PDB file of C-alpha atoms in Angstrom:
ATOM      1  CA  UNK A   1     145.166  26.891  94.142  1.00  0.00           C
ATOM      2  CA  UNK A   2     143.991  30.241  94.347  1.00  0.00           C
ATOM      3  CA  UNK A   3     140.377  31.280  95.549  1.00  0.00           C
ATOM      4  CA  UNK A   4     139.462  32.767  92.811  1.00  0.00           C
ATOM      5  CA  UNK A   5     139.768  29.417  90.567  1.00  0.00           C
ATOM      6  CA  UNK A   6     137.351  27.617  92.374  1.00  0.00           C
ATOM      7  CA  UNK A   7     135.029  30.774  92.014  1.00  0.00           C
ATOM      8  CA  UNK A   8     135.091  30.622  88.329  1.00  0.00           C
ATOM      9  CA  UNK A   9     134.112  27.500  88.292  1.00  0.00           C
ATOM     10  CA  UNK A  10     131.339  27.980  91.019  1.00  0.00           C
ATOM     11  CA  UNK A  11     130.272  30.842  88.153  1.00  0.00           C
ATOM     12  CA  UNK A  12     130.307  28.293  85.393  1.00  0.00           C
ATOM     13  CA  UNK A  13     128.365  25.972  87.053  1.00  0.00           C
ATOM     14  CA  UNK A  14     125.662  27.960  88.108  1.00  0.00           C
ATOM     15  CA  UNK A  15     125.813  29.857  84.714  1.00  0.00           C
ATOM     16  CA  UNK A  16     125.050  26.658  83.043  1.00  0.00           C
ATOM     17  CA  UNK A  17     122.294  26.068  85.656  1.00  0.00           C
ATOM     18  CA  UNK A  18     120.600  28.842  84.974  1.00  0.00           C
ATOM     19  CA  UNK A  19     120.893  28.632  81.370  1.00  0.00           C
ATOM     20  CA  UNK A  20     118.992  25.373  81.576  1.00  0.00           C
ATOM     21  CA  UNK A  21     116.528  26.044  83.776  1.00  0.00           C
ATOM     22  CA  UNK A  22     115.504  28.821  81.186  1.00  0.00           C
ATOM     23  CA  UNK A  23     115.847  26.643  78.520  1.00  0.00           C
ATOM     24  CA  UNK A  24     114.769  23.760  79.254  1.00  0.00           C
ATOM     25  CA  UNK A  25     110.546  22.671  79.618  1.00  0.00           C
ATOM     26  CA  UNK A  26     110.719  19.829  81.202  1.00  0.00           C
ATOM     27  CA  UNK A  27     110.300  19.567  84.887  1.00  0.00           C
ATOM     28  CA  UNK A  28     112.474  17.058  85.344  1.00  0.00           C
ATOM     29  CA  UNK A  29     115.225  18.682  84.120  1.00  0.00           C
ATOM     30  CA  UNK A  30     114.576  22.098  85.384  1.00  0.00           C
ATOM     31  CA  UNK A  31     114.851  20.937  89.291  1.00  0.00           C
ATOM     32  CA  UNK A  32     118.277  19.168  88.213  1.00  0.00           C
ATOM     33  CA  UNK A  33     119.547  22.628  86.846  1.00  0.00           C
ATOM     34  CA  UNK A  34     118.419  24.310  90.651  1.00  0.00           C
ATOM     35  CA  UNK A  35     120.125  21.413  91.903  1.00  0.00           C
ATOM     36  CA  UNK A  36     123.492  22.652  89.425  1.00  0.00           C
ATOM     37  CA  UNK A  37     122.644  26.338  91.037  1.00  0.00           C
ATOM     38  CA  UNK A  38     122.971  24.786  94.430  1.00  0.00           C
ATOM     39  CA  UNK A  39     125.933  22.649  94.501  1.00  0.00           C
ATOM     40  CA  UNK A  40     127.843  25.895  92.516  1.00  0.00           C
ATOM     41  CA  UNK A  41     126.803  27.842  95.942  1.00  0.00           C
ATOM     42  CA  UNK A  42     128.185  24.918  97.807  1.00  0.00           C
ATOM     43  CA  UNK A  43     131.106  25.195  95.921  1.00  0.00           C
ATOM     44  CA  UNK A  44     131.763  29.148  97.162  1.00  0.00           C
ATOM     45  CA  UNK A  45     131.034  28.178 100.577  1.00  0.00           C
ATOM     46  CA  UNK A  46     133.437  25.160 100.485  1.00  0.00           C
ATOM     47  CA  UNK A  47     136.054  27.334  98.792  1.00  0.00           C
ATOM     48  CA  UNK A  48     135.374  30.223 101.001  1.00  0.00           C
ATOM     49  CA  UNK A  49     135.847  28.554 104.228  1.00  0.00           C
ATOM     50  CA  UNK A  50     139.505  27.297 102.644  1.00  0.00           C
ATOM     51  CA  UNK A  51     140.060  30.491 102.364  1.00  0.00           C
ATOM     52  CA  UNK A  52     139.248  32.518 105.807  1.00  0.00           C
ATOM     53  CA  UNK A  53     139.932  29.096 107.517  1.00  0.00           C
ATOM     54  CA  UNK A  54     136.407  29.259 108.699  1.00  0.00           C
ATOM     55  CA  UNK A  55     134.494  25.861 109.279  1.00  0.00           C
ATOM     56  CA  UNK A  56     131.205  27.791 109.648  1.00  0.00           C
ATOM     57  CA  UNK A  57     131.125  27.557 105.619  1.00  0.00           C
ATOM     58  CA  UNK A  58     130.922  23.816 105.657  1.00  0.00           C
ATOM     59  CA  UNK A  59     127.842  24.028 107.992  1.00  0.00           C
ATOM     60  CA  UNK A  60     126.501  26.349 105.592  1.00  0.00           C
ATOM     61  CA  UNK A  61     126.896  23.869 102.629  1.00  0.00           C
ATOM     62  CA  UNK A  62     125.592  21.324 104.967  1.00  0.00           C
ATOM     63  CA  UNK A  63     122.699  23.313 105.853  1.00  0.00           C
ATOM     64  CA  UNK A  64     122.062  23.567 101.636  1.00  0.00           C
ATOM     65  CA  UNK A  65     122.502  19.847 100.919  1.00  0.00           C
ATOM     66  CA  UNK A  66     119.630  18.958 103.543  1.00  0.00           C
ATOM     67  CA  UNK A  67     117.158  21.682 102.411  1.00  0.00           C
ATOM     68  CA  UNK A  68     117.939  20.854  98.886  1.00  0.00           C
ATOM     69  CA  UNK A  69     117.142  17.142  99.588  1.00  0.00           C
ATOM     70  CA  UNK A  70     114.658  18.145 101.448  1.00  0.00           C
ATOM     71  CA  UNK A  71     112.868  20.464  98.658  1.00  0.00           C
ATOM     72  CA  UNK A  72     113.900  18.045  95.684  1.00  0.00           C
ATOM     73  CA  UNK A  73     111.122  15.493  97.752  1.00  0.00           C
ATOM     74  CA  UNK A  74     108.498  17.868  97.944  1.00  0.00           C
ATOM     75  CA  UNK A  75     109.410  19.115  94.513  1.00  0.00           C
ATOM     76  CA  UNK A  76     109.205  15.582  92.567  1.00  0.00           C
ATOM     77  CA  UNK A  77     106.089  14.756  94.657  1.00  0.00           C
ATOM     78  CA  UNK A  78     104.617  17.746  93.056  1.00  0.00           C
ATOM     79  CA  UNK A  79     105.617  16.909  89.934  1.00  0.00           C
ATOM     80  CA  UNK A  80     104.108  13.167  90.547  1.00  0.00           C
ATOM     81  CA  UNK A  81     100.807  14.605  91.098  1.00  0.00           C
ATOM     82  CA  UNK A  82     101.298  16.651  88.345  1.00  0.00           C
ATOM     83  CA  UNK A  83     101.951  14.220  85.220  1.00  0.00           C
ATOM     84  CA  UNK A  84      98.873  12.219  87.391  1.00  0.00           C
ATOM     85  CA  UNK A  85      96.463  14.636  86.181  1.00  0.00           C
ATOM     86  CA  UNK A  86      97.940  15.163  82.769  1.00  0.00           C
ATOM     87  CA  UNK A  87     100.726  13.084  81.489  1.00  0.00           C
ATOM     88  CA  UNK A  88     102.759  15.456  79.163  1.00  0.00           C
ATOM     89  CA  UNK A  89     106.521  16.127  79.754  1.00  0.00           C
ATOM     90  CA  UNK A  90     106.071  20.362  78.843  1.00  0.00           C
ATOM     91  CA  UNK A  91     105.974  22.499  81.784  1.00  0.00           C
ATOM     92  CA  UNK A  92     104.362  25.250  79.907  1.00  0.00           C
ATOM     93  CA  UNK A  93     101.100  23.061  79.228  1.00  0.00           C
ATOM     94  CA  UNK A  94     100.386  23.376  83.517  1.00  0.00           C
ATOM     95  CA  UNK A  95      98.680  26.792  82.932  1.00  0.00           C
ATOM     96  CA  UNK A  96      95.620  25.787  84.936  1.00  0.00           C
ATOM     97  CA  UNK A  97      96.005  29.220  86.517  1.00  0.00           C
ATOM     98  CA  UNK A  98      96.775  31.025  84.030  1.00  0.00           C
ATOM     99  CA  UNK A  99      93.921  33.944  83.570  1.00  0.00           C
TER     100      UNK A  99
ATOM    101  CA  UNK B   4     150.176  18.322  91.816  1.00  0.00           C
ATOM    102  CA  UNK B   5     146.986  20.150  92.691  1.00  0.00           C
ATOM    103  CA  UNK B   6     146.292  21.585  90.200  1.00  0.00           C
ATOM    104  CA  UNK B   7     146.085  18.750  87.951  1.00  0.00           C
ATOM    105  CA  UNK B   8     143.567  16.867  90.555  1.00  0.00           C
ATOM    106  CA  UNK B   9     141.464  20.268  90.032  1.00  0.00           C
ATOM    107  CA  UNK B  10     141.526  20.652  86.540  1.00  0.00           C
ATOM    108  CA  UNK B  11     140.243  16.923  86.488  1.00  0.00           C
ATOM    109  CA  UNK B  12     137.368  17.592  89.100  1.00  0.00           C
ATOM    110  CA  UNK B  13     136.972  20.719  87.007  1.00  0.00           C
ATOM    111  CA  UNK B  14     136.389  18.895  84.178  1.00  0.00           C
ATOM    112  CA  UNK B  15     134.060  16.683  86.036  1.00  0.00           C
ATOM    113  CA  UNK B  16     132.084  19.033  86.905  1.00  0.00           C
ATOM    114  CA  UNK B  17     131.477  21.213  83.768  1.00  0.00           C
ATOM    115  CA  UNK B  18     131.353  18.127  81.656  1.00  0.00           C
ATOM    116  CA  UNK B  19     128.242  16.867  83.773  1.00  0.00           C
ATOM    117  CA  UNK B  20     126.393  20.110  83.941  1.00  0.00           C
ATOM    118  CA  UNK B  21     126.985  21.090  80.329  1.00  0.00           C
ATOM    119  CA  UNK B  22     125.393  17.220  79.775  1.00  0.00           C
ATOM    120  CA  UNK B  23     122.401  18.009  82.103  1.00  0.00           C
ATOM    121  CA  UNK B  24     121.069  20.902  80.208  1.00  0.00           C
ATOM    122  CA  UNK B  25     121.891  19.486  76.980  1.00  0.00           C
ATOM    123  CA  UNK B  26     120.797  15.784  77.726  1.00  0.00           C
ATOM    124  CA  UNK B  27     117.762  14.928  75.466  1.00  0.00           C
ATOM    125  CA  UNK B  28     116.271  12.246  77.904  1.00  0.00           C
ATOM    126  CA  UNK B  29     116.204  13.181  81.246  1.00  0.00           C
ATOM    127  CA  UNK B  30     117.848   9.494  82.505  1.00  0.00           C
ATOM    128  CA  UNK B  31     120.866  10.683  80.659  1.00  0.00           C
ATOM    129  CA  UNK B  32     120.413  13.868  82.606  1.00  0.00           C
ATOM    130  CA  UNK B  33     120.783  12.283  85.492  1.00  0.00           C
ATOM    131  CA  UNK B  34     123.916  10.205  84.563  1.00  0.00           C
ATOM    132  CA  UNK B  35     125.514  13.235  84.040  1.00  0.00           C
ATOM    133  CA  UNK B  36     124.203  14.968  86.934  1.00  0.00           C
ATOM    134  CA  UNK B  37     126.143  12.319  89.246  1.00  0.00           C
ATOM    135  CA  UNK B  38     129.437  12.779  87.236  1.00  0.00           C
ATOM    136  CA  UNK B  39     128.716  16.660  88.229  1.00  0.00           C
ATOM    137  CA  UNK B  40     128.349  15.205  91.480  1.00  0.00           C
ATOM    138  CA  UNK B  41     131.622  13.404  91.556  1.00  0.00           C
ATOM    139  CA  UNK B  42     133.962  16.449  90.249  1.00  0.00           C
ATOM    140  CA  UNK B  43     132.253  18.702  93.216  1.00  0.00           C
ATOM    141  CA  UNK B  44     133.208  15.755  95.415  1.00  0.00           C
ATOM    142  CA  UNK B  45     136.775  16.093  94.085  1.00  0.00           C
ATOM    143  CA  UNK B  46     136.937  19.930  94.346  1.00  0.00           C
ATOM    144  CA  UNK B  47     136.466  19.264  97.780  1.00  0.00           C
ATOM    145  CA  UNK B  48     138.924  16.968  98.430  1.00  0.00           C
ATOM    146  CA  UNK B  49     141.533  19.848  97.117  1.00  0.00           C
ATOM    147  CA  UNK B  50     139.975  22.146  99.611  1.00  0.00           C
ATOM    148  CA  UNK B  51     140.250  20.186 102.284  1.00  0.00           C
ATOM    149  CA  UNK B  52     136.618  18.923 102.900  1.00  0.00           C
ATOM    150  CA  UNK B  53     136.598  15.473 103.333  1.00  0.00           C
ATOM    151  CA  UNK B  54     133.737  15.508 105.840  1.00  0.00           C
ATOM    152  CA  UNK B  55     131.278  17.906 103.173  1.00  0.00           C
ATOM    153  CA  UNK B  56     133.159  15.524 100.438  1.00  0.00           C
ATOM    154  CA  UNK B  57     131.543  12.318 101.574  1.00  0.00           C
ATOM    155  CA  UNK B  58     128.712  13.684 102.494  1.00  0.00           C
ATOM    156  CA  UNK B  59     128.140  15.418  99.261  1.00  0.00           C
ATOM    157  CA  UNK B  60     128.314  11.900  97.392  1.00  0.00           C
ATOM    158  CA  UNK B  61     126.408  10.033  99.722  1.00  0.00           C
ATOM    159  CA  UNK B  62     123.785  12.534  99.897  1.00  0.00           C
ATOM    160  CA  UNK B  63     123.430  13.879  96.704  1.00  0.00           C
ATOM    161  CA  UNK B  64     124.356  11.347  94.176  1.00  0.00           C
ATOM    162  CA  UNK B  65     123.250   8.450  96.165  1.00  0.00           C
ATOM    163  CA  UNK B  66     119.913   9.539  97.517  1.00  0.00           C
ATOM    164  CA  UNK B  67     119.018  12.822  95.229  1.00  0.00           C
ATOM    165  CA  UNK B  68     119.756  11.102  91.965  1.00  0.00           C
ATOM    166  CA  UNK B  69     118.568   7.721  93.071  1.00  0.00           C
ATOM    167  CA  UNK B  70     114.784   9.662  93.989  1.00  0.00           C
ATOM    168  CA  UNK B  71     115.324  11.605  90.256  1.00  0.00           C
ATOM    169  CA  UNK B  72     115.885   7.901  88.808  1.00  0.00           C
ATOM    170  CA  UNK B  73     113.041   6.851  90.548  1.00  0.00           C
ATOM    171  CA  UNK B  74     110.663   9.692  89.373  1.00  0.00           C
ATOM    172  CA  UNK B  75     111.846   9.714  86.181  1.00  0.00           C
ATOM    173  CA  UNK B  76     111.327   6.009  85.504  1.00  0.00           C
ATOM    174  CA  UNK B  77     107.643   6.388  86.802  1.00  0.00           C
ATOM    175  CA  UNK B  78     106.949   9.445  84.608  1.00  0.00           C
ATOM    176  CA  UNK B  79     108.371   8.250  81.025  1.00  0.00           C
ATOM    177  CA  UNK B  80     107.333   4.454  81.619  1.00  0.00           C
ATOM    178  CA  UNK B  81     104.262   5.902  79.294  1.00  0.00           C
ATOM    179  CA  UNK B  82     106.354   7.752  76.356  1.00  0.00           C
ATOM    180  CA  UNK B  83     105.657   6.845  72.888  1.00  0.00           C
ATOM    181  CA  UNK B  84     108.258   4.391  71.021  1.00  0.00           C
ATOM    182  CA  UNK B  85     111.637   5.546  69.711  1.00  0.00           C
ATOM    183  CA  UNK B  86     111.321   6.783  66.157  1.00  0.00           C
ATOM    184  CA  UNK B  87     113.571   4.775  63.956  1.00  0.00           C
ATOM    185  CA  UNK B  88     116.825   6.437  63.521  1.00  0.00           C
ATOM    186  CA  UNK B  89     119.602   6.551  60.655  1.00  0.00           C
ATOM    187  CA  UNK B  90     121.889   3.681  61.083  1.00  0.00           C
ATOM    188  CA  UNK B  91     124.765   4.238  63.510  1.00  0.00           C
ATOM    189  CA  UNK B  92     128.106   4.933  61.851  1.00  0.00           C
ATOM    190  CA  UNK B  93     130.203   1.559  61.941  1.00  0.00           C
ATOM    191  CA  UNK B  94     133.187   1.387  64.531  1.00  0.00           C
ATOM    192  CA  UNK B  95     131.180   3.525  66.986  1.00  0.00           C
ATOM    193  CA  UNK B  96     131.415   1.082  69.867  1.00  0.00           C
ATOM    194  CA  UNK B  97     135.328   0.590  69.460  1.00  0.00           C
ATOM    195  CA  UNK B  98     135.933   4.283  69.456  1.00  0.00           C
ATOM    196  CA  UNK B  99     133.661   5.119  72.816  1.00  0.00           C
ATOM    197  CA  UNK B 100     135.262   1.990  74.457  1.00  0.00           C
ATOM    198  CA  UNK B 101     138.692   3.539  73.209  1.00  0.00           C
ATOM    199  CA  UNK B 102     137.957   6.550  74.753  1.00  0.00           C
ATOM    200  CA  UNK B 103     136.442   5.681  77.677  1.00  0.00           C
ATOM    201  CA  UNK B 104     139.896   3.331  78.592  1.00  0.00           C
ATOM    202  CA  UNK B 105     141.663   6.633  77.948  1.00  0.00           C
ATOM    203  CA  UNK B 106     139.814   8.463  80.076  1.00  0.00           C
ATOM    204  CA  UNK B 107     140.108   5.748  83.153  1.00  0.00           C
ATOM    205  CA  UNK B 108     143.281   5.799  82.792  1.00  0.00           C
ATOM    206  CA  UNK B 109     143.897   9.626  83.077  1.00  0.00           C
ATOM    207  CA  UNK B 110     142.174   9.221  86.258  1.00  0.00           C
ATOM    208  CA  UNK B 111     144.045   5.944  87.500  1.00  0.00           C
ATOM    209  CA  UNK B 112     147.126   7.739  86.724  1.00  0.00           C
ATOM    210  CA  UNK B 113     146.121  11.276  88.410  1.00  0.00           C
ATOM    211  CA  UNK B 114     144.651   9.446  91.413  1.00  0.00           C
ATOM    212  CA  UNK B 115     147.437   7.167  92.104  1.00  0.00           C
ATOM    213  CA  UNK B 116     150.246  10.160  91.421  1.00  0.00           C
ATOM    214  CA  UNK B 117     148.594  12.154  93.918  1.00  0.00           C
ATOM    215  CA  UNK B 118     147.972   9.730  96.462  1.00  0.00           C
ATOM    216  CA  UNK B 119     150.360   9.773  99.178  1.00  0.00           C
ATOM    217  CA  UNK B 120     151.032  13.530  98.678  1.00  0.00           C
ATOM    218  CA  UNK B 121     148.540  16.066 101.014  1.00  0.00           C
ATOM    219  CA  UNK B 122     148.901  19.038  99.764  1.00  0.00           C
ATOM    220  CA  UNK B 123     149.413  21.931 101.649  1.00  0.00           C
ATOM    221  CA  UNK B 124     146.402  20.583 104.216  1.00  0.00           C
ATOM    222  CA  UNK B 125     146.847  21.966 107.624  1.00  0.00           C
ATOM    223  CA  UNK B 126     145.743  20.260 110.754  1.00  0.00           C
ATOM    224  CA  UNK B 127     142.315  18.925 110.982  1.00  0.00           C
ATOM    225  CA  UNK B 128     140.491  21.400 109.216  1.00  0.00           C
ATOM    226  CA  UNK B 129     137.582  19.901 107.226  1.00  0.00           C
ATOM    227  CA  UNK B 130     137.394  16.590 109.359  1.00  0.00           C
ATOM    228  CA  UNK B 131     134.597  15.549 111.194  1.00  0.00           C
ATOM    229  CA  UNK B 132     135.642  16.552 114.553  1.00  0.00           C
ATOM    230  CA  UNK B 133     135.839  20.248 113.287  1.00  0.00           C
ATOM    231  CA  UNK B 134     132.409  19.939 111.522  1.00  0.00           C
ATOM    232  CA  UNK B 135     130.532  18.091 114.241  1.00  0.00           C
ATOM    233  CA  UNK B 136     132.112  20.833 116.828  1.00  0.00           C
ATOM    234  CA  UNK B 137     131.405  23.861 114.365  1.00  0.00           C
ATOM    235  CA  UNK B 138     127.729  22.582 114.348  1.00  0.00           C
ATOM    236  CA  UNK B 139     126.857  21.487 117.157  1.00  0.00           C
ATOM    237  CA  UNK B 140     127.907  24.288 119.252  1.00  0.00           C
ATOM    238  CA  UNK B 141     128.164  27.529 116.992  1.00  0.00           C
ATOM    239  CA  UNK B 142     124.986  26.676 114.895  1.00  0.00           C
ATOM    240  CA  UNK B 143     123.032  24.313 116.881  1.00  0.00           C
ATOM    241  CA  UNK B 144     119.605  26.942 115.723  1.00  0.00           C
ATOM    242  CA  UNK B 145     120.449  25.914 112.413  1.00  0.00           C
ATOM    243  CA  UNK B 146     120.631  21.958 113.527  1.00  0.00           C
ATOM    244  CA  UNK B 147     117.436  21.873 114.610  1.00  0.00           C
ATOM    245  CA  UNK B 148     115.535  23.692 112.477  1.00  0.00           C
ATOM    246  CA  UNK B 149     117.010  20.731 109.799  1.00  0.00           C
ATOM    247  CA  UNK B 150     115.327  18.465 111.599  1.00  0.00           C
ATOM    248  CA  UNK B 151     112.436  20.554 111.712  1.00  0.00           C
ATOM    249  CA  UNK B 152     112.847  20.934 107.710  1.00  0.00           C
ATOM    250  CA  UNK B 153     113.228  16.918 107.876  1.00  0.00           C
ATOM    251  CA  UNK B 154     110.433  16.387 108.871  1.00  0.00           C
ATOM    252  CA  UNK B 155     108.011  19.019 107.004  1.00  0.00           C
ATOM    253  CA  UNK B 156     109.422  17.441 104.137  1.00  0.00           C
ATOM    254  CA  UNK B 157     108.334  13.782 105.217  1.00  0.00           C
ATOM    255  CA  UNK B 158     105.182  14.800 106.739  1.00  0.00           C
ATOM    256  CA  UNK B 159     104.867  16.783 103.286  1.00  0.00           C
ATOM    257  CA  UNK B 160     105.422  13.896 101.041  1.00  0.00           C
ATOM    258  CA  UNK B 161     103.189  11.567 102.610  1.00  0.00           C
ATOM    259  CA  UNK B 162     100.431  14.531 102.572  1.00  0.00           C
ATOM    260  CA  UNK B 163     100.857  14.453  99.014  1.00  0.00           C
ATOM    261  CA  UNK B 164     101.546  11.085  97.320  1.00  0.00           C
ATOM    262  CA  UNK B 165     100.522   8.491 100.381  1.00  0.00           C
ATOM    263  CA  UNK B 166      98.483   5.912  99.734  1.00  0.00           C
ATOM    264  CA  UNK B 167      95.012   6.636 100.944  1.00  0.00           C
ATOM    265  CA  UNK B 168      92.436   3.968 102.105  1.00  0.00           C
ATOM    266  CA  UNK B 169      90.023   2.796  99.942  1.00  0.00           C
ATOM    267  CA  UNK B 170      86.934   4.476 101.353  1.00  0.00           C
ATOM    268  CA  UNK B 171      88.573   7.749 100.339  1.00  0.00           C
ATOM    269  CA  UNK B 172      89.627   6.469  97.658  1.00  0.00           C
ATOM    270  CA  UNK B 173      86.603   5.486  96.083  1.00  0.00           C
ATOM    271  CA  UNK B 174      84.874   9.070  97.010  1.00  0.00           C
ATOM    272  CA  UNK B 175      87.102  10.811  94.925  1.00  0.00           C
ATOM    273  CA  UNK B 176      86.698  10.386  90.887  1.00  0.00           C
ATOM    274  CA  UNK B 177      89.870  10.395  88.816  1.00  0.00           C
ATOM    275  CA  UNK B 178      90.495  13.149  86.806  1.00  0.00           C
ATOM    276  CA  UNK B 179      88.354  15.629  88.229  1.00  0.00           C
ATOM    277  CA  UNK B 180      90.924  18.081  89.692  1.00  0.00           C
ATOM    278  CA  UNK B 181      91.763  18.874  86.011  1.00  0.00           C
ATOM    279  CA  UNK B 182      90.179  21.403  83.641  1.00  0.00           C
ATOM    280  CA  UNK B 183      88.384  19.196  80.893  1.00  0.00           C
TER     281      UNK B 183
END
């Protein structure tokens, strides 16, 4: 298959990521769609590393799948403490510091 | 032969991340989210990553999803009851369970025609001796400052959400970080 396939669909994928997370208000939803933006990244890298025969782009996506794990803890913690104080689904309705 | 094992994961893939932005309850989000999951895993296996491959499913769809499950059972366990909704139309179950045995067996009959058959792999590339030797001596900064990541993110969570003891507890009043 040729590279640029599999970088079509990386650009799909992270369109429709990016769509959503503009689209979308709820929290919940938007970290899934960075999540979509990630694993389209991972995607290049894998299909990148095919290409040039480098392994160095599977660390990469390695490196991405940890600090996205990583961050999606931190981020639904957040979130947790979030919905604590004020249990609506909206992100636009946390405008606490908004002027 | 490839290429219909990646238009399949293709498929996968766009079919769960068109469902995840248009999913109108985030659960179903996240059922889709791990079919995204799977077609990723399968693009991998065409480009020869079994290692990332594995680790992509185990990782992602079996811890990510499984906190995102987690989080969003805790969150909606409060919403407000269904509305009622027109009746469904009749023969809806038969159709999807129609469907669905077509679809499993597109991928029965995919996965078992190209079993047996590597494609144009070469060598070990994308095994776990490559990876682990790749990481561990060309990017062994980058190892440890995962670990180091790891860890801000436990220490982070437990900073956060941990359970506190119950003479701090009681100082603090509930609801007063808010604005009323």
């Amino acid at each position: 298959m040729p590279l640029s396939a599999y970088l079509v669909v990386s650009l799909g994928i992270f369109a429709l990521g990016a769509l959503g997370l503009m689209l979308r208000r709820n929290p919940l939803v938007m970290l899934m769609c960075v999540e979509l933006m990630w694993n389209a990244a991972n995607l290049a890298f894998v299909a990148f590393a095919r290409g040039l025969d480098a392994m160095s782009g599977h660390v990469f996506a390695f490196v991405v799948i940890t600090v996205a794990a990583a961050e999606v803890a931190i981020g639904l913690a957040i979130l947790v403490l979030l919905f604590r104080q004020k249990p609506s689904q909206d992100v636009d309705e946390a405008s606490l510091l908004k002027d | 032969m490839i290429l219909l094992v990646f238009v399949l994961g293709t498929l996968m893939a766009v079919a769960g991340a068109i469902g995840v932005v248009s999913a109108r309850k985030p659960v179903h989000g996240v059922i889709a989210m791990i079919l995204n999951f799977a077609g990723l895993a399968v693009l991998y296996l065409t480009l020869q990553a079994e290692f990332l491959a594995v680790v992509q499913l185990i990782v992602y769809a079996g811890a990510v999803m499984v906190l995102f499950l987690f989080v969003v059972a805790l969150l909606t366990a409060q919403a407000r009851a269904p509305q009622l909704r027109p009746d469904r139309l009749k023969g809806q179950p038969v159709l999807a369970g129609g469907a669905a045995g077509l679809v499993l067996l597109v991928l029965v009959g995919v996965g078992l025609r190209a079993a047996g058959r590597a494609g144009p792999w070469e060598g070990d590339f994308g095994g776990v001796v490559r990876f682990g030797e790749e990481l561990l001596t060309n990017h062994v900064l980058a190892f440890e400052a995962l670990s180091l990541v790891l860890m801000v993110a436990v220490i982070g969570v437990i900073v956060l959400v941990g359970r506190r003891r119950p003479s701090q507890a009681a100082e603090r009043r509930p609801g007063s970080g808010g604005r009323s």
